[in-house]
Steps between C-alpha positions, in 0.01 A plus 500: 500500500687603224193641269253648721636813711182748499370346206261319759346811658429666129364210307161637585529816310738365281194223396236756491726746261579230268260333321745275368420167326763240498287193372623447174832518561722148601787590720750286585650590843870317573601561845718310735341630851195404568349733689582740207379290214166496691471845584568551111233287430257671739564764327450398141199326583406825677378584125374199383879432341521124428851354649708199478793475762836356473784514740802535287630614164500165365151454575455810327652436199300179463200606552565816251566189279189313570224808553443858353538781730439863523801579741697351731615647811802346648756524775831613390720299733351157525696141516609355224354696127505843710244794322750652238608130379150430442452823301809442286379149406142571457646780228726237371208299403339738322244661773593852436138674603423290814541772756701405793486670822796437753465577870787568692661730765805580284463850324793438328408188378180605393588821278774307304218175431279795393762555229470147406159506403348393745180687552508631851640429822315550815726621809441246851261654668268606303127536513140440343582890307813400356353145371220623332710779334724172338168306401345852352806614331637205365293211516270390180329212437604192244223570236357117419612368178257309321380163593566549894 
């Protein structure tokens, strides 16, 4: 499983170490594997994140379009809109301070989408530690505007 290497054995201490609070922040998660987009949302919900799922870039974008969201943590190499598309649009359209997170196994990839903008990619495998260091360190939420 792509995620989870020893992340499973630490989560204990990992829990008890961080008291971190995730519930009120809205994360979209867009991920074409399954079994990874629900290990991602374990893990969100882990900390009382709220999550809406979508299974492709296009999805993404349309949702982005319909809903406000903290973040969005995506798959780099997806069918169709892949993860750096997406970004490149969603700045297009004038969404310059959503932070976007892109998961991938390409190091390469990932330091020269860094350059981009983009506000962090996480390498393939990577665990609980390394997610909550993205949420902490670059993760706020939307304040409310008035009326909502």
């Amino acid at each position: 499983i792509p995620f989870m290497t020893a992340a499973v054995s630490r989560e204990i201490k990992i829990s008890t170490a961080v008291s971190s609070d995730f519930s009120h922040l809205k994360i979209l998660i867009a991920e074409d594997n399954d079994v990874n987009r629900l290990i991602l949302k374990k893990q969100m919900e882990r900390f009382n994140a709220n999550t809406v799922m979508v299974e492709n870039g296009q999805q993404a974008y349309e949702e982005c379009a319909k809903e406000q969201f903290d973040a969005v943590f995506m798959d780099l190499h997806m069918p169709g809109k892949t993860g750096d598309m997406f970004v490149r649009e969603l700045r297009r359209s004038g969404c310059a301070d959503l932070p976007v997170v892109l998961m991938t196994a390409d190091s390469q990839s990932a330091k020269a989408l860094e350059a981009e903008g983009i506000a962090m990619c996480l390498l393939k495998p990577f665990d609980l530690d390394a997610l909550l260091a993205c949420v902490a360190k670059y993760i706020r939420p939307h304040k409310q505007t008035s009326g909502s």
